[in-house]
Amino acid sequence: MGKDRHFLDQLLSRMTLEEKVGQLSLYSADVKLAGAETVNPALTFKAPESRFDDIRAGRVTGVFNGYGEDYVRSLQKIAVEQSRLGIPLIFGADVIHGFRTAFPVPLAEAASFEPELAERVAETAAAEAAAEGLHWTFAPGADLCRDARWGRVVESYGEDVLVASRFAAARVRGFQGGDLSDPRRLMATVKHFAAYGAAEAGLDYNTAEISRTTLIDHYLPPYRAAVDAGAGAVMTAFNDVDGVPASANRELLTGLLRDRWGFEGFVVSDYNSDFETVAHGLADSPREAARLCFLAGLDMCMQSGLYADHLPGLVASGEVEEGAVDRAVLRVLRAKQALGLFENPYRGLGRAFDPAPARALAREAARRCQVLLKNADGVLPLKAGMRVALIGPFAREHQHLNGAWAIFAANGLSVNLEEGFLAALGPDALVVEPGCGIAEPIAGGLDDAAAAARSADVVLLALGEGQHMSGESRSRSDIGLPPAQLDLARAVKQAGKPVVTLLRTGRPLAIPELAELSDALLVTWFLGAETGAAVADVVLGRAAPSGRLPMSFPRRVGQAPIYYARKPTGRPPQHPPGPFTARYIDVEPTPLYPFGYGLGYGRVEYGPTQVSVAELGWSETLSVSCELVETAGAAIEEVVQLYIRDVAASRIRPVRELKDFRKVAIAGGARVVVAFELQTADLRFAGEDGALIVEPGAFDVWVAPHAQAGVPARFVLLDRHGAEPPGVG
Ligand code: BGC
């Protein structure tokens, strides 16, 4: 039963309108989550008993953020055994970066520049969550973002369209695998469609003021990549796009997603975002909100109950056709069918999950996404036998290890820095002092910290953001280090010992003074379950840092949004900044650390970029290569990056665009040639009417270690001479 379309048509024919609308209504689980945080506003929370009545009456399609054998089994039993048609519930959840085992936050994962690592992590997270009865995750987020003030950059893959697209697609593959009915898999949701990351001024939920071509060239492709990878669901965004809130945006949900991209899964609102079209000023009543959202192409309401309240009336009045409701319901039922829920509504429950390999993978991932930004005099890795002072508000705490949206993983189960270094060094070589709180001084803290620093050979300074400083609704207008922490860094520096800063953060920070005070600067993000162990691995040289920045680090918040793929101006920035050029009079226009930047323990020198031909035929492939030499005699994993610039085009193109990247292992002293292929289709962009085009002419191309490095080679794309354009459109 349940395998064929016929079965679903039959089921549909037996459903009342109320039952149909029930399949379009998703509600929060009303249970307390493991993480102490509240992830959503309390809106329509009901007493659990009345939710049972709703399930029994077929008014609920599924619940989210509740899990576990007893919970899932008890609710599913009501749905399957006591509701009239026995349609199983779907259990969704925000499995964003791990389930019980917390993995690095997505921004950190992006810093690995290894989408295949993200795929393995997603697969593991899916298996752990599915064993507790979950079927569906609200991930991956595919929101491109360029403004570090926005708190949800922590959930993103950063500023680059190619990086975000590859990671979003990899995570869909990891969560879903090849067969959704496999009880170790979760159905994925691409969110938040669309342009949520373009929130003006970095203010969460704010309008996305964005040109059509920037939307097409930069913001849409990551969602598209995830859809093409087979994601089963799409979640709408809270923001408006060009004056129409995403949840009621017919052009986005139907014109683009369904008609042009061919998406066949279902579209779910974000938490109450459908209802919020009233507050947006689009709909003049909740009923009108329901009508607009439904007609735009929104299939399912999350938490608002909007369709439950208004869709039957809209059908009765003829404003909504019942056939359209049927199509939405079928999309939801097909997802439940693909998950195998009609055959086995209790899928996953009782399946054993071994957490040990998950912890090992968490440690591997956490090692591979740390980014070394500075390493004066080769202070890292630490020499054996050094006495270490671990100082700072993050040295000995258990509340800020996992980062935002690790709502099923207790921070207390994660290894903190002190534990990680104690295990590696033993108690005699380690002294630990907090020095200050995250935002406030501690009485006597600076003196104690300075004394600890003097007693040691090297200081590890654990500074940065608390878990509550990035994430949803956590935008910041100042992305510097809290003053109390900067005072600590200054006091510790006075001790005269080398200072290695371990920077915990969910976003790029503006930290020029801290960078100055630090001999070494290692970005450690929020790394999850194995934080302390993985940071110790890198600091002590058991693993080398191989992460690179997925977002530019500004010098000052006033530069935001700052990103490498900016459009050229007619008066480009100069170094040093000159009058009548694009400059600030009080800060250099460049980032403190550019996109793609990061060091290893070896050192790589890049030879000139070589192109296989100076003139490229329309349907030919260009090979772009570069010789790399490791010159420090230490093995390194280098993230080699391929950039282009379209020198002149009918719509001006960014000063650089990343077109490929690869992490390459190079032995100490070795020489390797790295080659990339470039096709005509890689050169496409949105033309005047929004259609993708490629224009012949000159292109610059770089193989480089980051977005500001290298000397370009040039090639000319020849006219097509009657040949068919490559796969664009
Ligand atoms: C967030 C979503 C999340 C949903 C359910 C919303 O506030 O924007 O990303 O999936 O809540 O928890």
XYZ file of C-alpha atoms and ligand atoms in Angstrom:
741
model
C 0.000 0.000 0.000
C 1.016 3.592 -0.377
C 3.461 3.206 -3.212
C 1.418 4.536 -6.059
C -0.202 7.742 -7.080
C -3.537 5.978 -7.317
C -3.471 5.363 -3.595
C -3.060 9.081 -2.905
C -5.827 10.048 -5.338
C -8.149 7.626 -3.611
C -7.202 8.980 -0.237
C -7.780 12.519 -1.393
C -11.198 11.636 -2.743
C -12.210 10.493 0.739
C -11.067 13.650 2.521
C -13.337 16.422 3.752
C -12.296 19.993 3.138
C -11.414 20.327 6.816
C -9.166 17.271 6.588
C -7.518 18.660 3.480
C -6.796 21.929 5.204
C -5.453 19.900 8.133
C -2.786 18.497 5.843
C -1.671 22.076 5.228
C -1.401 23.004 8.909
C 1.795 22.455 10.868
C 2.209 23.244 14.556
C 4.972 23.508 17.080
C 5.406 20.573 19.423
C 4.806 22.619 22.572
C 7.591 20.774 24.342
C 10.619 22.119 26.140
C 13.738 21.711 24.093
C 17.072 20.472 25.400
C 18.716 23.810 24.710
C 17.470 26.366 27.222
C 16.794 28.887 24.488
C 13.368 29.756 23.205
C 13.585 29.568 19.452
C 10.282 31.121 18.520
C 7.719 33.511 19.952
C 4.903 31.807 21.859
C 1.915 32.330 19.618
C -0.741 29.748 19.438
C 0.619 27.252 21.905
C -2.102 24.973 23.018
C -2.422 22.606 25.920
C -1.120 19.206 24.736
C -4.551 17.607 25.235
C -6.267 19.940 22.802
C -3.529 19.223 20.261
C -4.417 15.548 20.641
C -8.031 16.385 19.775
C -6.864 18.276 16.692
C -4.769 15.322 15.576
C -7.659 12.961 16.146
C -9.874 15.201 14.031
C -7.342 15.293 11.181
C -6.633 18.984 11.649
C -2.831 18.649 11.922
C -0.366 17.566 9.247
C 2.570 17.322 11.577
C 4.442 18.879 14.434
C 7.882 20.371 14.693
C 10.662 20.529 17.227
C 9.309 17.649 19.295
C 11.126 14.322 19.194
C 11.898 11.125 21.016
C 10.444 7.643 21.117
C 7.620 8.282 23.575
C 6.588 11.620 22.227
C 6.567 10.663 18.569
C 4.976 7.295 19.134
C 2.161 8.645 21.260
C 1.169 11.368 18.803
C 1.603 9.190 15.748
C -0.557 6.519 17.315
C -3.416 8.980 17.680
C -3.064 10.071 14.055
C -2.811 6.585 12.613
C -5.243 4.739 14.845
C -7.767 7.312 15.946
C -8.152 9.790 13.108
C -10.783 8.957 10.491
C -8.360 8.366 7.622
C -5.276 7.394 9.606
C -2.944 9.743 7.728
C 0.421 9.751 9.497
C 1.906 12.919 10.941
C 5.187 14.285 9.689
C 7.673 15.281 12.395
C 9.880 18.213 11.461
C 12.656 19.986 13.322
C 15.406 22.537 13.093
C 18.279 20.105 12.684
C 20.612 22.880 11.600
C 24.091 21.792 12.629
C 23.640 18.454 14.248
C 20.981 16.932 16.435
C 22.221 15.786 19.832
C 25.801 15.837 18.582
C 26.494 19.493 17.800
C 28.623 20.129 14.733
C 30.226 23.448 13.774
C 27.760 26.194 12.866
C 27.112 26.499 9.107
C 29.317 29.592 8.708
C 32.180 27.636 10.256
C 31.430 24.647 8.059
C 31.655 26.912 5.014
C 35.119 27.931 6.175
C 36.246 24.360 5.559
C 35.650 24.947 1.842
C 34.812 21.231 1.770
C 31.204 20.627 0.676
C 31.863 16.889 0.875
C 32.537 17.293 4.602
C 29.206 19.105 4.979
C 27.519 16.223 3.174
C 28.941 13.685 5.632
C 27.953 15.861 8.592
C 24.389 16.229 7.288
C 24.142 12.483 6.771
C 25.212 11.834 10.356
C 22.906 14.491 11.775
C 20.033 12.998 9.786
C 20.700 9.508 11.116
C 20.844 10.725 14.704
C 17.643 12.771 14.367
C 15.767 10.074 12.453
C 16.484 7.576 15.224
C 14.412 9.813 17.499
C 11.444 9.850 15.183
C 12.153 12.892 13.023
C 11.423 12.888 9.301
C 12.064 16.365 8.123
C 14.654 19.070 8.782
C 14.316 22.812 8.285
C 17.730 22.991 6.647
C 19.763 23.881 4.699
C 19.608 27.619 4.953
C 20.747 28.949 1.598
C 20.649 32.651 2.379
C 23.558 34.493 0.863
C 24.652 37.324 3.149
C 27.107 40.116 2.888
C 26.346 42.135 5.958
C 28.008 40.917 9.145
C 25.590 42.899 11.280
C 22.869 40.365 10.447
C 22.776 37.777 13.247
C 21.841 34.891 10.983
C 25.103 34.972 9.076
C 25.984 32.249 11.586
C 23.466 29.965 9.832
C 24.684 30.862 6.377
C 27.495 29.877 4.053
C 28.733 33.420 3.844
C 29.046 35.969 1.082
C 29.851 33.940 -1.999
C 27.319 32.512 -4.401
C 29.391 29.496 -5.462
C 30.351 28.494 -1.919
C 26.760 28.871 -0.707
C 25.421 26.915 -3.692
C 27.826 24.012 -3.278
C 27.256 23.731 0.454
C 23.477 24.009 0.195
C 23.377 21.248 -2.422
C 25.818 19.056 -0.496
C 23.709 19.290 2.635
C 20.535 18.337 0.768
C 22.319 15.241 -0.536
C 23.630 14.479 2.945
C 20.248 14.777 4.659
C 18.186 13.025 2.020
C 20.491 10.453 0.407
C 19.109 8.637 -2.611
C 15.969 7.262 -1.012
C 13.868 9.247 1.426
C 12.138 6.147 2.731
C 15.450 5.076 4.267
C 14.719 5.505 8.001
C 18.149 7.102 8.519
C 17.347 10.045 6.281
C 15.533 13.340 6.651
C 13.719 15.342 4.041
C 15.451 18.711 3.562
C 13.953 22.221 3.408
C 15.615 25.027 1.518
C 15.167 28.270 3.368
C 14.450 31.158 3.581
C 13.121 31.778 0.108
C 14.082 34.359 -0.936
C 16.764 36.934 -0.197
C 16.323 36.775 3.569
C 20.072 37.385 3.899
C 19.815 40.710 2.118
C 18.069 42.335 5.098
C 18.700 46.047 4.808
C 21.157 47.415 7.399
C 21.700 43.853 8.615
C 18.494 44.133 10.634
C 16.728 40.799 10.909
C 13.341 40.566 9.177
C 13.988 43.865 7.395
C 13.147 44.539 3.782
C 15.531 43.100 1.173
C 16.244 46.083 -1.023
C 17.949 44.432 -3.921
C 18.148 44.817 -7.689
C 16.660 42.190 -9.948
C 19.995 41.260 -11.495
C 21.776 41.001 -8.138
C 18.936 38.769 -6.974
C 19.336 36.550 -10.022
C 23.127 36.472 -10.113
C 23.903 36.196 -6.416
C 20.983 35.503 -4.092
C 18.882 32.974 -6.015
C 21.471 30.391 -7.159
C 22.047 28.816 -3.713
C 18.318 28.111 -3.345
C 18.248 26.821 -6.884
C 21.212 24.520 -6.246
C 19.411 23.014 -3.257
C 16.199 22.602 -5.250
C 18.135 20.953 -8.068
C 19.746 18.634 -5.526
C 16.229 17.382 -4.806
C 15.178 19.170 -1.606
C 11.660 18.055 -0.698
C 10.455 21.356 0.742
C 11.036 25.087 0.505
C 10.422 27.519 3.366
C 9.468 31.106 2.629
C 11.283 34.073 4.130
C 10.031 36.687 6.575
C 11.060 39.626 4.396
C 9.473 41.241 1.387
C 11.108 41.221 -2.018
C 10.328 44.280 -4.091
C 7.370 45.170 -1.946
C 5.715 41.764 -1.704
C 6.340 39.616 1.391
C 7.920 36.333 0.332
C 5.117 34.184 1.776
C 2.600 35.873 -0.507
C 4.923 36.449 -3.430
C 3.412 34.782 -6.459
C 6.274 35.725 -8.717
C 8.718 33.927 -6.426
C 6.665 30.935 -5.300
C 4.883 30.133 -8.525
C 6.529 32.050 -11.351
C 10.051 31.162 -10.394
C 10.043 28.170 -8.090
C 7.340 26.054 -9.706
C 7.154 27.223 -13.286
C 10.795 27.972 -14.066
C 12.684 25.740 -11.653
C 10.206 22.867 -11.813
C 10.044 22.389 -8.037
C 7.619 19.576 -7.197
C 7.801 19.459 -3.405
C 5.748 21.613 -1.040
C 6.244 25.164 0.196
C 5.899 25.885 3.917
C 5.750 29.306 5.511
C 8.265 30.357 8.095
C 6.931 30.592 11.620
C 3.801 32.756 11.267
C 5.268 34.578 8.258
C 1.989 34.096 6.377
C -0.005 35.805 9.106
C 2.613 38.555 9.292
C 1.693 39.759 5.809
C -0.939 41.764 7.716
C 1.740 43.541 9.762
C 3.708 44.027 6.555
C 0.769 46.008 5.215
C 0.025 43.688 2.311
C -3.151 42.043 3.567
C -5.831 44.024 5.373
C -7.080 41.027 7.349
C -5.968 37.511 8.264
C -8.529 36.154 5.797
C -6.999 38.227 3.023
C -3.545 37.058 4.134
C -4.683 33.454 3.746
C -6.079 34.182 0.300
C -2.981 36.001 -0.931
C -0.544 33.416 0.434
C -2.483 30.474 -0.922
C -2.927 31.969 -4.367
C 0.760 32.902 -4.425
C 1.728 29.249 -4.011
C 2.227 28.731 -0.282
C 1.123 25.167 0.510
C 1.521 24.877 4.257
C 1.198 27.233 7.223
C 3.702 26.917 10.019
C 2.104 27.687 13.366
C -0.293 30.434 12.264
C -3.325 28.221 11.664
C -4.199 30.710 8.937
C -5.490 28.163 6.431
C -7.348 26.253 9.120
C -9.190 29.439 9.996
C -9.840 30.804 6.523
C -9.324 28.372 3.682
C -12.689 26.592 4.034
C -14.470 29.952 3.848
C -12.398 31.016 0.854
C -13.316 27.806 -0.942
C -16.991 28.233 -0.038
C -17.009 31.763 -1.458
C -15.284 30.637 -4.641
C -12.224 32.814 -4.054
C -10.063 29.700 -3.913
C -10.760 26.642 -6.032
C -10.928 23.354 -4.210
C -8.835 21.859 -7.005
C -5.967 24.115 -5.992
C -6.324 22.959 -2.394
C -6.220 19.367 -3.670
C -2.975 20.010 -5.510
C -1.346 21.463 -2.389
C -2.573 18.532 -0.292
C -1.218 16.049 -2.833
C 2.200 17.642 -2.642
C 2.214 17.122 1.116
C 0.891 13.572 0.883
C 3.486 12.725 -1.739
C 6.223 13.832 0.665
C 4.771 11.609 3.387
C 4.616 8.783 0.877
C 8.209 9.316 -0.225
C 9.270 9.157 3.408
C 7.588 5.772 3.681
C 5.230 6.992 6.384
C 2.164 5.211 5.059
C 3.989 1.883 5.309
C 5.818 2.662 8.503
C 4.535 5.646 10.456
C 7.007 4.844 13.241
C 10.021 4.836 10.940
C 13.313 5.354 12.701
C 11.983 4.752 16.212
C 13.908 2.165 18.150
C 16.827 2.257 15.718
C 20.138 2.397 17.575
C 22.455 5.290 16.860
C 26.084 5.011 17.891
C 27.235 8.481 18.960
C 30.970 7.642 18.944
C 31.537 7.988 15.168
C 29.423 11.147 15.248
C 31.707 12.638 17.894
C 34.744 11.662 15.830
C 33.248 13.376 12.794
C 32.405 16.432 14.922
C 36.067 16.636 15.914
C 37.262 16.232 12.356
C 34.861 18.898 11.100
C 35.796 21.244 13.935
C 39.471 20.905 13.097
C 38.929 21.571 9.430
C 37.004 24.807 9.701
C 39.283 26.824 11.977
C 40.875 29.768 10.181
C 44.359 31.017 11.061
C 44.512 34.730 10.240
C 47.871 35.634 11.738
C 50.882 33.655 12.933
C 53.773 36.010 13.639
C 57.106 34.269 14.180
C 55.467 30.897 13.768
C 54.110 30.970 17.322
C 51.653 28.252 16.264
C 51.787 25.339 16.551
C 52.984 25.608 20.141
C 56.327 23.995 20.878
C 56.241 20.930 23.108
C 56.775 21.540 26.814
C 55.408 25.098 26.918
C 53.492 26.264 29.954
C 50.153 27.627 28.768
C 47.906 30.270 30.290
C 44.376 29.891 28.964
C 42.664 33.197 29.631
C 39.330 34.747 28.776
C 35.582 34.461 29.223
C 35.464 31.388 26.974
C 38.302 29.518 28.678
C 36.188 27.618 31.178
C 32.516 27.800 30.281
C 29.918 25.426 28.979
C 27.197 27.790 27.810
C 28.644 29.075 24.567
C 30.151 26.122 22.766
C 27.546 25.094 20.243
C 26.235 28.391 18.880
C 22.756 29.351 17.763
C 20.241 26.734 16.621
C 21.793 23.721 18.281
C 18.485 23.335 20.056
C 18.644 19.603 20.705
C 22.241 19.498 21.890
C 23.069 20.463 25.431
C 26.095 22.751 25.609
C 27.049 20.859 28.752
C 27.804 17.767 26.696
C 30.368 19.605 24.588
C 34.073 19.653 25.429
C 35.117 23.142 26.512
C 38.529 24.707 25.976
C 39.848 23.942 29.435
C 38.857 20.290 29.111
C 40.394 20.041 25.667
C 43.729 21.510 26.724
C 43.806 19.640 30.030
C 43.398 16.364 28.189
C 46.180 17.310 25.805
C 48.658 18.971 28.179
C 47.911 17.664 31.650
C 47.292 19.892 34.686
C 50.886 20.970 35.289
C 51.322 22.767 32.004
C 48.025 24.698 32.142
C 46.710 27.631 34.156
C 43.204 28.970 33.495
C 41.765 32.420 34.290
C 38.555 34.013 32.975
C 39.911 37.593 33.282
C 36.496 39.100 32.459
C 32.965 38.178 31.535
C 31.690 38.304 27.953
C 30.574 41.902 28.285
C 31.535 42.944 31.794
C 34.732 43.170 33.857
C 35.350 40.886 36.844
C 36.743 42.475 40.018
C 40.473 41.744 40.076
C 40.162 39.826 36.806
C 42.763 41.782 34.868
C 45.399 41.400 37.592
C 44.762 37.680 37.909
C 44.939 37.282 34.149
C 48.190 39.246 33.890
C 49.727 37.160 36.672
C 48.678 33.957 34.920
C 50.183 35.259 31.683
C 53.480 36.075 33.397
C 53.655 32.581 34.881
C 53.379 30.933 31.460
C 55.394 30.690 28.242
C 52.434 31.510 26.015
C 48.941 32.898 26.413
C 45.849 31.481 24.740
C 43.288 34.245 24.839
C 39.737 32.942 24.396
C 37.646 35.934 23.328
C 34.728 36.780 21.077
C 30.958 36.481 20.966
C 28.664 34.617 23.296
C 26.124 32.235 21.834
C 23.391 34.825 22.369
C 25.182 37.396 20.197
C 24.450 35.813 16.823
C 21.445 33.952 15.450
C 17.853 34.904 14.745
C 16.854 38.407 15.814
C 20.415 39.044 17.018
C 21.643 41.733 14.716
C 24.410 43.956 16.056
C 25.160 47.571 15.188
C 28.644 47.197 16.648
C 30.528 44.105 15.594
C 33.647 44.827 17.581
C 34.862 43.007 20.656
C 33.027 44.036 23.860
C 35.175 46.686 25.641
C 35.744 44.486 28.713
C 37.383 41.866 26.502
C 39.544 44.399 24.717
C 40.742 45.661 28.111
C 41.658 42.089 28.968
C 43.633 41.687 25.752
C 45.553 44.898 26.486
C 46.301 43.841 30.074
C 47.469 40.393 29.035
C 49.690 41.805 26.297
C 51.560 43.800 28.967
C 52.865 40.531 30.393
C 55.160 40.303 27.367
C 54.384 36.713 26.439
C 53.295 35.622 22.973
C 49.519 35.916 22.703
C 47.458 33.469 20.643
C 43.871 34.665 20.318
C 41.183 32.024 19.899
C 38.274 33.930 18.427
C 34.848 32.491 19.060
C 32.263 34.086 16.816
C 29.167 33.563 14.685
C 29.990 36.386 12.273
C 32.929 38.386 10.941
C 34.060 40.820 13.631
C 35.751 44.203 13.264
C 38.828 43.628 15.395
C 41.812 45.648 14.124
C 43.220 46.338 17.579
C 42.839 42.757 18.715
C 44.620 41.587 15.563
C 47.424 43.998 16.391
C 47.678 42.778 19.996
C 47.704 39.113 18.949
C 50.811 37.287 17.786
C 48.560 34.599 16.369
C 44.848 34.845 15.605
C 42.780 31.712 15.108
C 39.080 31.976 14.276
C 37.362 29.145 16.109
C 33.693 30.079 15.453
C 31.227 27.901 17.372
C 32.538 24.398 16.885
C 30.087 22.276 18.842
C 30.589 18.986 20.671
C 34.344 18.710 20.262
C 35.284 22.381 20.555
C 38.067 22.044 23.144
C 39.567 18.902 21.663
C 39.621 20.259 18.118
C 41.066 23.640 19.087
C 43.789 21.861 21.092
C 44.487 19.658 18.062
C 45.177 22.700 15.911
C 46.986 24.832 18.496
C 49.297 21.965 19.414
C 49.919 20.949 15.813
C 48.175 17.585 15.826
C 46.173 18.994 12.936
C 47.006 21.985 10.781
C 44.499 24.774 10.156
C 43.021 24.559 6.671
C 39.938 26.802 6.849
C 39.525 30.026 4.894
C 37.193 32.976 5.469
C 33.776 32.547 3.839
C 33.069 36.225 4.600
C 35.266 39.305 4.619
C 36.283 40.638 8.033
C 35.861 44.441 8.007
C 38.066 46.945 9.792
C 35.038 48.838 11.085
C 31.352 48.159 11.195
C 30.793 51.259 9.054
C 32.144 49.337 6.058
C 29.245 46.878 6.193
C 28.156 45.450 3.835
C 31.663 44.671 2.584
C 32.204 41.768 0.199
C 34.745 40.903 -2.423
C 32.410 40.507 -5.419
C 31.488 44.176 -5.452
C 30.781 46.050 -8.615
C 33.526 48.317 -9.915
C 33.045 52.043 -9.481
C 34.125 54.662 -11.972
C 36.527 55.956 -9.333
C 37.929 52.784 -7.833
C 39.463 52.627 -4.365
C 43.227 53.170 -4.354
C 46.004 52.237 -2.025
C 46.769 54.554 -0.293
C 43.302 56.115 -0.628
C 43.351 59.298 -2.708
C 40.918 62.188 -3.071
C 37.993 61.695 -5.439
C 38.270 57.931 -5.227
C 35.919 55.503 -3.493
C 37.282 55.913 0.013
C 36.431 56.594 3.619
C 38.314 59.492 5.179
C 38.694 57.541 8.399
C 39.419 53.939 7.429
C 40.949 52.026 4.522
C 38.274 50.786 2.130
C 39.631 47.224 2.147
C 38.655 44.502 4.598
C 40.974 43.659 7.479
C 41.018 40.067 6.176
C 39.521 39.322 2.762
C 37.217 36.558 1.634
C 39.108 33.322 1.045
C 41.976 34.270 3.349
C 43.618 31.917 5.811
C 47.032 30.495 6.666
C 48.325 27.007 7.285
C 51.436 25.814 9.059
C 53.236 25.558 5.731
C 53.628 28.400 3.276
C 52.571 28.386 -0.346
C 53.863 30.512 -3.162
C 51.790 30.843 -6.295
C 53.359 31.036 -9.743
C 51.694 33.014 -12.533
C 48.197 32.035 -13.640
C 48.351 30.246 -16.999
C 45.558 29.862 -19.537
C 45.532 27.044 -22.075
C 44.545 29.367 -24.942
C 44.507 33.130 -25.299
C 41.363 32.962 -27.414
C 38.564 30.669 -26.385
C 36.056 29.328 -28.876
C 32.398 29.587 -27.857
C 31.949 25.902 -27.100
C 35.485 25.171 -25.891
C 36.800 24.573 -22.402
C 39.573 26.705 -20.978
C 42.142 25.197 -18.684
C 43.458 27.619 -16.073
C 46.432 26.465 -14.063
C 49.052 27.563 -11.624
C 52.151 26.068 -10.066
C 52.223 26.087 -6.271
C 55.318 25.567 -4.158
C 55.395 24.873 -0.450
C 58.370 26.862 0.850
C 58.394 26.382 4.626
C 59.045 22.658 4.598
C 55.724 21.853 6.304
C 52.748 20.022 4.836
C 49.748 22.223 4.097
C 46.216 21.982 2.814
C 45.721 24.953 0.573
C 42.325 26.195 -0.632
C 43.142 27.110 -4.211
C 40.642 29.563 -5.674
C 39.724 30.391 -9.269
C 38.397 33.896 -9.914
C 37.301 35.703 -13.051
C 36.400 39.208 -14.083
C 34.402 40.043 -17.157
C 36.344 43.114 -18.266
C 33.529 44.859 -20.160
C 29.895 43.779 -20.323
C 26.497 45.251 -21.087
C 25.795 45.189 -17.348
C 28.917 45.759 -15.307
C 30.291 42.673 -13.630
C 31.906 42.261 -10.184
C 35.606 43.039 -9.732
C 36.034 39.316 -9.088
C 33.825 36.250 -8.997
C 34.798 32.880 -7.570
C 34.270 30.165 -10.178
C 35.861 27.140 -8.556
C 37.848 26.110 -5.486
C 39.635 23.025 -4.287
C 41.423 22.078 -1.086
C 44.747 20.603 -2.121
C 47.183 18.751 0.137
C 50.802 19.712 -0.536
C 53.716 17.975 1.155
C 56.447 20.093 2.754
C 58.722 21.479 0.024
C 56.605 19.990 -2.773
C 55.598 21.606 -6.041
C 52.183 20.932 -7.563
C 50.283 22.194 -10.555
C 46.609 22.902 -9.915
C 44.351 23.173 -12.951
C 40.716 24.226 -13.237
C 38.366 24.075 -16.177
C 36.231 26.981 -17.237
C 33.298 26.673 -19.644
C 31.424 29.394 -21.443
C 28.407 28.720 -19.221
C 30.513 29.707 -16.179
C 30.642 33.224 -17.582
C 26.890 33.841 -17.626
C 25.037 36.609 -15.863
C 21.622 38.227 -15.819
C 21.023 40.506 -18.764
C 18.615 43.383 -19.013
C 15.437 41.289 -19.009
C 16.719 38.916 -16.332
C 17.575 36.092 -18.759
C 21.054 34.627 -18.380
C 23.489 35.588 -21.089
C 27.167 35.227 -21.965
C 28.954 37.977 -23.837
C 32.096 37.510 -25.887
C 35.134 39.645 -25.046
C 38.042 39.846 -22.622
C 38.121 38.155 -19.229
C 40.703 38.302 -16.470
C 41.328 35.115 -14.568
C 43.228 34.397 -11.362
C 44.307 31.283 -9.519
C 44.867 32.769 -6.096
C 44.937 32.103 -2.337
C 42.218 34.689 -1.613
C 40.048 37.363 -3.197
C 42.669 40.105 -3.054
C 45.737 38.204 -4.189
C 47.371 37.377 -7.467
C 48.065 38.819 -10.896
C 45.495 37.928 -13.546
C 45.970 36.276 -16.913
C 43.669 37.292 -19.728
C 41.725 35.408 -22.352
C 39.224 36.472 -24.952
C 35.964 34.630 -25.482
C 35.356 34.606 -29.211
C 32.010 35.289 -30.749
C 29.807 32.290 -31.259
C 29.966 32.389 -35.051
C 26.594 30.762 -35.375
C 27.185 28.094 -32.717
C 24.419 27.330 -30.239
C 24.820 29.094 -26.910
C 25.891 26.742 -24.118
C 23.418 25.693 -21.439
C 22.250 29.097 -20.323
C 18.731 30.311 -19.605
C 13.074 30.499 11.711
C 13.218 29.269 10.864
C 12.894 28.034 11.667
C 11.514 28.181 12.255
C 11.058 26.976 13.068
C 11.774 30.543 12.461
O 11.776 31.566 13.383
O 13.203 31.649 10.894
O 14.519 29.220 10.334
O 13.011 26.898 10.859
O 11.492 29.316 13.092
O 11.683 26.886 14.293
